[in-house]
Short mmCIF file of C-alpha atoms in Angstrom, two decimals:
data_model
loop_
_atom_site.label_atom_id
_atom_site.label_comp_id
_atom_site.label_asym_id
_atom_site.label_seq_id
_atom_site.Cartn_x
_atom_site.Cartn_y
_atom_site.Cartn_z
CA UNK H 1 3.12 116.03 -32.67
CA UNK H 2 1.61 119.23 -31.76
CA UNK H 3 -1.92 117.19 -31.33
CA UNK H 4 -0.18 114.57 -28.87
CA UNK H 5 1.66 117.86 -26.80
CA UNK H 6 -1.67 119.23 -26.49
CA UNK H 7 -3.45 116.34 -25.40
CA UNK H 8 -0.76 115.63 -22.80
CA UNK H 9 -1.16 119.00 -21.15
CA UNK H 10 -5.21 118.45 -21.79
CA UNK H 11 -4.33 115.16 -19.14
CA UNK H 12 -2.42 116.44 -17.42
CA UNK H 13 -4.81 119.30 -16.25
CA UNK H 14 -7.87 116.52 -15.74
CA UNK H 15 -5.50 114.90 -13.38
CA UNK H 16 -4.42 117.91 -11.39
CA UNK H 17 -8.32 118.80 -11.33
CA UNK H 18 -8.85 115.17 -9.90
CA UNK H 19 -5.64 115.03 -7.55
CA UNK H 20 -7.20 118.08 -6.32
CA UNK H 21 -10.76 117.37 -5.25
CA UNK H 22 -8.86 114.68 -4.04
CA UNK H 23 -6.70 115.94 -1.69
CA UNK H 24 -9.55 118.21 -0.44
CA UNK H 25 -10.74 114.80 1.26
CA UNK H 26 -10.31 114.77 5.11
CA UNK H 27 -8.64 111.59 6.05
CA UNK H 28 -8.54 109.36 8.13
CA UNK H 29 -12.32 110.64 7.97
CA UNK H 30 -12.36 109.32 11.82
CA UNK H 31 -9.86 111.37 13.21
CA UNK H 32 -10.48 113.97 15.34
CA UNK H 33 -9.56 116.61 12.94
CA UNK H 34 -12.21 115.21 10.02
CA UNK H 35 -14.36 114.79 12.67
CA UNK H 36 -14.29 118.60 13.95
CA UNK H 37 -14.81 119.75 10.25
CA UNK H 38 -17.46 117.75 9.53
CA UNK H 39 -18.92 119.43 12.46
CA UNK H 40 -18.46 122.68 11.13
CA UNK H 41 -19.82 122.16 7.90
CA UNK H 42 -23.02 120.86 10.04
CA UNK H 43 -23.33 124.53 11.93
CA UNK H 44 -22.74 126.16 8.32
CA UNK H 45 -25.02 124.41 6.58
CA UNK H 46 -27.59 125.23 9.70
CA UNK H 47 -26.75 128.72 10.04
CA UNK H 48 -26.89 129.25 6.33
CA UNK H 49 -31.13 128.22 6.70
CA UNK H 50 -31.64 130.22 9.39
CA UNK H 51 -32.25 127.29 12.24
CA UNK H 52 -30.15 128.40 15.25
CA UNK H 53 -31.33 131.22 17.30
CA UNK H 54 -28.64 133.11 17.52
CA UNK H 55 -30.74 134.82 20.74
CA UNK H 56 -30.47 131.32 22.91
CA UNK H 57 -26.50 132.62 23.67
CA UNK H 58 -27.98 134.94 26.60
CA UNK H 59 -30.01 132.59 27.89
CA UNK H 60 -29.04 130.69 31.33
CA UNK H 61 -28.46 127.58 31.22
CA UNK H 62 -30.67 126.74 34.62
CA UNK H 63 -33.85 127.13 32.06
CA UNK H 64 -32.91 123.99 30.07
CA UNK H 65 -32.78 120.80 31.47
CA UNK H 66 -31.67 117.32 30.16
CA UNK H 67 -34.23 114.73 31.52
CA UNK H 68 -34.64 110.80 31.56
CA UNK H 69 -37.59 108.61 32.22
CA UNK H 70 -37.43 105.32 34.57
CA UNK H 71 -40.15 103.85 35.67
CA UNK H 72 -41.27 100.51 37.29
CA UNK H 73 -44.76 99.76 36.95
CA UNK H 74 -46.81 98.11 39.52
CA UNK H 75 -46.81 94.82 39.55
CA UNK H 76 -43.02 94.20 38.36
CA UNK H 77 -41.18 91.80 39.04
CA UNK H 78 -37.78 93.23 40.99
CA UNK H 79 -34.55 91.02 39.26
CA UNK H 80 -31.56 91.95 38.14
CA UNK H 81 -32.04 93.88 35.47
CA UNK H 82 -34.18 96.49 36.70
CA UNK H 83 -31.10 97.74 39.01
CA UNK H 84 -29.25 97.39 36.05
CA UNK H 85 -31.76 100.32 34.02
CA UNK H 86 -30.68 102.69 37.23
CA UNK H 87 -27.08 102.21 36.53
CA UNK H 88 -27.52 102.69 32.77
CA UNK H 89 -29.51 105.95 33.76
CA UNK H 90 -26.72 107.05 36.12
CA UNK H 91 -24.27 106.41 33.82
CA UNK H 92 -26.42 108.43 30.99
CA UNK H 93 -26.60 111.59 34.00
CA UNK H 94 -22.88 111.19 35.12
CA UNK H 95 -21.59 111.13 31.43
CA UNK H 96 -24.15 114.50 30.80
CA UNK H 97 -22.74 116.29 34.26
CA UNK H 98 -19.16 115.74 33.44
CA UNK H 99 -19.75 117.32 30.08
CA UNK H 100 -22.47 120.10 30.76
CA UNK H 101 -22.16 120.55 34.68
CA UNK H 102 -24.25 123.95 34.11
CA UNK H 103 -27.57 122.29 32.98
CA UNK H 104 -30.09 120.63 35.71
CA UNK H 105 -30.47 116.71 35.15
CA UNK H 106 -34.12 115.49 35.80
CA UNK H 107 -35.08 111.96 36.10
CA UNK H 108 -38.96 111.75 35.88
CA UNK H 109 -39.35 108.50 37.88
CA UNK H 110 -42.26 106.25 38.91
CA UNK H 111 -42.28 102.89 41.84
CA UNK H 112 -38.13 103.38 42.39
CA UNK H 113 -36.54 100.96 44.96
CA UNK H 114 -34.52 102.89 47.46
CA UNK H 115 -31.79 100.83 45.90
CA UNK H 116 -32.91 102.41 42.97
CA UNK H 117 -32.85 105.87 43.84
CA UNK H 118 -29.44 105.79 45.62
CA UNK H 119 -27.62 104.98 42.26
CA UNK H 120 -29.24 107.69 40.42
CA UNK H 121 -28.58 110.22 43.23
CA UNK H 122 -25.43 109.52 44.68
CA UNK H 123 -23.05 112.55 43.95
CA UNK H 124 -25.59 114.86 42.30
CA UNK H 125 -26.12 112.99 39.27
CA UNK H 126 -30.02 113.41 39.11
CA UNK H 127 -32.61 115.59 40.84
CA UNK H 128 -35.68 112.72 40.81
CA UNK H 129 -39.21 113.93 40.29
CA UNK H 130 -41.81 112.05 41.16
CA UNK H 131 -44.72 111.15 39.05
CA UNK H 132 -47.54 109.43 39.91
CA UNK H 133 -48.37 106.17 38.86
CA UNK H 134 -50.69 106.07 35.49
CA UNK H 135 -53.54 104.01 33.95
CA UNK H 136 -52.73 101.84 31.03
CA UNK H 137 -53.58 103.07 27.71
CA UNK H 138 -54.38 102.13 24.24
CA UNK H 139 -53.55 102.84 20.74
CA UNK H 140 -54.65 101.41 17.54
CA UNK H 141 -56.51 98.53 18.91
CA UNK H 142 -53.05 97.38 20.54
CA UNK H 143 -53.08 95.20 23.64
CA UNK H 144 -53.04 98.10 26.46
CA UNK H 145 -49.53 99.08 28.69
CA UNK H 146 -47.74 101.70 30.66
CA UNK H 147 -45.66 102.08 27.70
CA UNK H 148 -47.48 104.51 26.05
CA UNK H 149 -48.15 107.77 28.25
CA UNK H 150 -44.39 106.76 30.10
CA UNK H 151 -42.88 110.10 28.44
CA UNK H 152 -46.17 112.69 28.84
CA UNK H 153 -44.55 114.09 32.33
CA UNK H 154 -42.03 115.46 30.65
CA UNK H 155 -44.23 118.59 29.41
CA UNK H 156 -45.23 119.06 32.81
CA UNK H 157 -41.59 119.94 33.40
CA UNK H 158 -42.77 123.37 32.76
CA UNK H 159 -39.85 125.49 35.71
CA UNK H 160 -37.71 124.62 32.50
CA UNK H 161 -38.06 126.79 28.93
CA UNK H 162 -36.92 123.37 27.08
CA UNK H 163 -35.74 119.88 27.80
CA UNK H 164 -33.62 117.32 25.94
CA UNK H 165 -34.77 114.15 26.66
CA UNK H 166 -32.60 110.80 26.46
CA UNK H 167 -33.18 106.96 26.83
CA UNK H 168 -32.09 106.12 30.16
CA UNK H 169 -30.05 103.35 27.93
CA UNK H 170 -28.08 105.56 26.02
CA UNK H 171 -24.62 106.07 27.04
CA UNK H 172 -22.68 109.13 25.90
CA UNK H 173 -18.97 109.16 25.24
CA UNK H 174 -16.42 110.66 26.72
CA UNK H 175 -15.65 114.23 25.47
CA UNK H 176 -11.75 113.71 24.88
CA UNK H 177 -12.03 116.44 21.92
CA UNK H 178 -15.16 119.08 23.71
CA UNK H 179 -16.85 118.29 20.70
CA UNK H 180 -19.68 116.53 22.44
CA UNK H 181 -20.18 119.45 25.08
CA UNK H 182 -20.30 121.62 21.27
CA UNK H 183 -23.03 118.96 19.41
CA UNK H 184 -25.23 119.69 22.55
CA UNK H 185 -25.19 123.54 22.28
CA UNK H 186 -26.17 123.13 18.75
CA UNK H 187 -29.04 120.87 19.63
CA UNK H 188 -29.99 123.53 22.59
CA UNK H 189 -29.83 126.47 19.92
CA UNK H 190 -32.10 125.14 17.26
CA UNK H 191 -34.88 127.82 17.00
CA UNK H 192 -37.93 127.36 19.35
CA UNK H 193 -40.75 126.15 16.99
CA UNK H 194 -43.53 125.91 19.91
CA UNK H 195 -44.91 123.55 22.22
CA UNK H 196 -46.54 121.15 19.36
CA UNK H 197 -43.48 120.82 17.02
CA UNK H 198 -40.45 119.17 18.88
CA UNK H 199 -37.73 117.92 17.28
CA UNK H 200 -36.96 113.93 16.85
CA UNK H 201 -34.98 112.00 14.97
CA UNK H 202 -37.56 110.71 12.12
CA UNK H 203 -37.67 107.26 11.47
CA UNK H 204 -38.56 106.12 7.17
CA UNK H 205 -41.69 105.37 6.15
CA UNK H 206 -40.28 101.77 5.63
CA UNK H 207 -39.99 101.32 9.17
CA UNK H 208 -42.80 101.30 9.98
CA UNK H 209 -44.56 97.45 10.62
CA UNK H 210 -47.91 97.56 8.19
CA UNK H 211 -48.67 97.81 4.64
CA UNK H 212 -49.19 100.54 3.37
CA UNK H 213 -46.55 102.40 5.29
CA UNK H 214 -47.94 105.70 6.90
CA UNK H 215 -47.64 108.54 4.39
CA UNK H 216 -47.26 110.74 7.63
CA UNK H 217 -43.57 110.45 10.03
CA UNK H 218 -43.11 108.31 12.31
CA UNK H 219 -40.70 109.40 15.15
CA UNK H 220 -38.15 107.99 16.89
CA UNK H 221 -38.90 108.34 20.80
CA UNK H 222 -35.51 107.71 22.02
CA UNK H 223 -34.34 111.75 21.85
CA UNK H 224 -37.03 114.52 22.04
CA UNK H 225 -36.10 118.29 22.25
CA UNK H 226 -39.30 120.07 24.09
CA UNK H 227 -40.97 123.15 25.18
CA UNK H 228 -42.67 121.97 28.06
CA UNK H 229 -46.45 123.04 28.52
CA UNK H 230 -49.09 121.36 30.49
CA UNK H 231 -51.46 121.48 27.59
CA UNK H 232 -49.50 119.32 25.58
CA UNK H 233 -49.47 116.41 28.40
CA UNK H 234 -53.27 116.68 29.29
CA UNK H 235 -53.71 115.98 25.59
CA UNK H 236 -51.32 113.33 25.47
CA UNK H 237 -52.97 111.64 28.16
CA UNK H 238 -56.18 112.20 26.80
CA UNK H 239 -55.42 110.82 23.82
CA UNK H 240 -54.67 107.73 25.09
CA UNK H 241 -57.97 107.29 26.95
CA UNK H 242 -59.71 107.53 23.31
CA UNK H 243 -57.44 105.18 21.48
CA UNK H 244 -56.58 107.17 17.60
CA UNK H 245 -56.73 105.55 14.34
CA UNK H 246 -55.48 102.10 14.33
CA UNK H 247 -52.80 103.19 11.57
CA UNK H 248 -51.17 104.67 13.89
CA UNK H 249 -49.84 101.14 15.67
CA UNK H 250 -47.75 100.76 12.23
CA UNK H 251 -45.26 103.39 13.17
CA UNK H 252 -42.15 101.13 15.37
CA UNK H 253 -42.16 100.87 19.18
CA UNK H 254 -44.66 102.19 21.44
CA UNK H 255 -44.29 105.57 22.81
CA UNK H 256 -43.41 106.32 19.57
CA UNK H 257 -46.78 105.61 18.25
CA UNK H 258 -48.44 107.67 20.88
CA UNK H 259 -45.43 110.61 19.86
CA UNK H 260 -46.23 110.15 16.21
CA UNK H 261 -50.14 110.70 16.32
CA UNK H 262 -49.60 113.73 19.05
CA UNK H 263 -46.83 115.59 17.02
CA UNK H 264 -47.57 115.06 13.50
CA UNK H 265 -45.71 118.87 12.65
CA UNK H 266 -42.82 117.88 14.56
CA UNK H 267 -39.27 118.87 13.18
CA UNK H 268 -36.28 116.59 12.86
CA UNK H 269 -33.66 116.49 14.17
CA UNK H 270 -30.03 115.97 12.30
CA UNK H 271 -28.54 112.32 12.82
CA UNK H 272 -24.92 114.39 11.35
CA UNK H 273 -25.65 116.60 14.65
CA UNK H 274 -25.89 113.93 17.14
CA UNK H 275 -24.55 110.65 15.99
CA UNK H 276 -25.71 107.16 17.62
CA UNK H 277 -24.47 103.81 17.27
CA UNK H 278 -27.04 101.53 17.46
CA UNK H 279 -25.40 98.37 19.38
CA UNK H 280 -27.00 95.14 18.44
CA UNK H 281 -23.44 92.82 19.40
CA UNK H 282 -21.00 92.12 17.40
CA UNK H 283 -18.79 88.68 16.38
CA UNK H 284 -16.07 87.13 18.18
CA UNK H 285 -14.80 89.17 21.51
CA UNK H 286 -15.77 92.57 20.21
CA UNK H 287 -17.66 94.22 22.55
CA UNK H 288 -19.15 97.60 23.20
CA UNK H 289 -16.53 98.46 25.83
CA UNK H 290 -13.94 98.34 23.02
CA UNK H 291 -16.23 100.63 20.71
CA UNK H 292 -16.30 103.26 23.44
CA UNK H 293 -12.22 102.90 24.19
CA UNK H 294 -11.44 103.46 20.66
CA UNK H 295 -9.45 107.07 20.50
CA UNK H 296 -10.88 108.32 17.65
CA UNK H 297 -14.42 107.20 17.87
CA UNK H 298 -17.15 108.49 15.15
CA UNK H 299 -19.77 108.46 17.45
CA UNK H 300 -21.09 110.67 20.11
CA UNK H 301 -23.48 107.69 21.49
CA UNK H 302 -24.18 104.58 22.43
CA UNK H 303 -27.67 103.12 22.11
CA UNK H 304 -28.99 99.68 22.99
CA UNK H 305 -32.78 99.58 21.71
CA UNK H 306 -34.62 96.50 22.98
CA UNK H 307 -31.89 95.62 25.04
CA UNK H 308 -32.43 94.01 28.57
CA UNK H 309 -28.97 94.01 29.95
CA UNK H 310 -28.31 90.36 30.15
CA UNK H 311 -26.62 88.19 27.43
CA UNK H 312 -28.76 87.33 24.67
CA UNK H 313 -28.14 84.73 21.86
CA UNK H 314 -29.57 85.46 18.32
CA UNK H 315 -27.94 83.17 15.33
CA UNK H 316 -24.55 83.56 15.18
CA UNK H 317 -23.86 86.36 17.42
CA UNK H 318 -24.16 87.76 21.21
CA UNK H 319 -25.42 90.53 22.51
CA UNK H 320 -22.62 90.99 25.55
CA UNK H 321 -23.01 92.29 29.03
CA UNK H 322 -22.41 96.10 29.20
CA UNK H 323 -24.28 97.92 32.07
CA UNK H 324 -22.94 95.07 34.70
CA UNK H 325 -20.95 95.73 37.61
CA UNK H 326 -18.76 98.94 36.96
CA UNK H 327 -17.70 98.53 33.57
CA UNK H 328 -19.60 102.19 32.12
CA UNK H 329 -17.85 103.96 35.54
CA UNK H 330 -14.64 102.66 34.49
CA UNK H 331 -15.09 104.26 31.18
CA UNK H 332 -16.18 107.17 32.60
CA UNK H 333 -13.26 107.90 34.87
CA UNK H 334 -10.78 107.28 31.68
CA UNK H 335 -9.66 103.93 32.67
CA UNK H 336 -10.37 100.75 30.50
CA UNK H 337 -12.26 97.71 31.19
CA UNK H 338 -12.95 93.81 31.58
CA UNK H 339 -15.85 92.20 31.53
CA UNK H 340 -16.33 88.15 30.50
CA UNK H 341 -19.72 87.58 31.30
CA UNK H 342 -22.36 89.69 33.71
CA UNK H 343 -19.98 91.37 35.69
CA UNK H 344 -16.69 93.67 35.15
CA UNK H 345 -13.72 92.86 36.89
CA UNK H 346 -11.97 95.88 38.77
CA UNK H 347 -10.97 98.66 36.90
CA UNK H 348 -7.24 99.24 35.94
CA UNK H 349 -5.14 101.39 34.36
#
């Protein structure tokens, strides 16, 4: 009997041991509150190795800039959907100013319509800089485009000390919590590296589109975090008048290709720190509007790779409408949404 007693109490401490770790669990691990520590742990972990400068607190804020590229090469074709890039990019700047009013916005743009340029301006959302028109270039034997040298302006940006570039078709949240304004300052305090090793998120050598993959990264181009310095865009445009090693085209995209070869050293950037939902539609009437109302959403970002803002059928699912008529400046003034098609009906409360 003294054997059974013992092994009860021997249970009965495994299960308070395991009730324990248990309870230690955040949940709902979407709520605000698991959310925030998760956050925390994040800044721990990155304070603990020594990769915020602790020295960036003093600096002003007018040295950084966030920045966005949209261009419209000659020859294209004006429809529809290029008005409907400048409202994804003015949504992109209006979401950024209502968050972190105290850093510039730059749009580096190329062929705008005046149509064009009035959505991106009106009410302060972006200072445009020009940049000139650019020859096509060439990478890995690839078929030539404009793609490739489309982000090498933004090292030429060099009135700033750094720059976080997005996608003009990403669409930030709304910061109901501030912990979107707080994921930026993290991303602006990672220690300076130098002008040849930016940060990126880093895509796996599976993703890349030839076998063998690459045995060196292969970035994602849709978030950079730069030191600007002219040296660094004369040799990315240089580059790309004396095409690199074919191996490079295996790496996914375009830019990206062109990022890869220039930055092999780069550094990565934490996909914990900044978290993106990649949008690629969803069954039945689910939409991306309804991923953004959410209250408690997971994510600090919406991103629509490949996407060219009209309905799109593939299998069994849609990609819907989401940058028509006023649907993201609905969201962004706290008031939901409807949208059946192309274009969003008014807003209401």
């Amino acid at each position: 009997s003294a054997f059974l007693i013992l092994l009860s109490i021997h249970k009965g401490v495994k299960s308070f041991r395991r009730t324990k770790v248990e309870a230690s669990k955040c949940l709902p691990e979407t709520s605000l509150r698991c959310q925030s520590e998760q956050l925390d742990d994040t800044l721990s972990h990155l304070r603990n190795y020594s990769m915020l400068d602790t020295s960036s607190a003093g600096r002003s804020k007018s040295e950084e800039a966030y920045a966005t590229v949209i261009y419209y090469p000659v020859g294209t074709k004006l429809h529809y959907d290029i008005y409907m890039y400048a409202c994804a990019a003015a949504s992109l700047g209006l979401a950024l100013k209502q968050i972190d009013p105290e850093r510039p916005r730059v749009a580096l743009v190329t062929g705008l319509t005046e149509d064009a340029r009035r959505i991106l301006t009106d009410g302060d959302i972006w200072e445009l800089v020009e940049v000139p028109a650019w020859p096509m270039g060439q990478i890995g034997g690839l078929k030539p485009s404009f793609v490739y040298e489309r982000k090498a302006a933004l090292w030429d940006l060099t009135s700033y000390k750094r720059v976080l570039y997005f996608d003009s078709d990403a669409f930030i949240l709304p910061d109901k919590s501030g912990q979107r304004l707080k994921r930026l300052e993290t991303m602006w305090q990672l220690e300076a590296l130098g002008k040849w090793h930016p940060y990126f998120f880093l895509n796996k050598p599976k993703a890349a589109k030839a076998y063998p993959f690459p045995k060196y990264p292969c970035v994602q181009g849709s978030h950079v975090l730069l030191e600007p310095n002219s040296n660094v865009s004369a040799r990315y445009r240089a580059m790309l008048q004396d095409p690199p090693n074919p191996a490079f085209s295996a790496c996914g995209g375009k830019d990206q290709k062109a990022l890869s070869y220039v930055f092999p050293h780069c550094s990565a950037l934490r996909k914990d720190l900044w978290r993106i939902f990649r949008y690629g539609g969803k069954g039945g009437n689910a939409t991306a509007c309804d991923i953004v109302l959410e209250e408690e959403v997971p994510v600090d970002e919406l991103h629509f790779f490949f996407y060219q803002f009209k309905e799109v059928r593939v299998e069994k699912f849609s990609l819907q409408q989401f940058w028509g008529g006023d649907c993201t400046s609905c969201i962004l003034n706290g008031k939901t949404c409807k949208y059946p098609n192309m274009f969003t009906e008014a807003c209401h409360k």
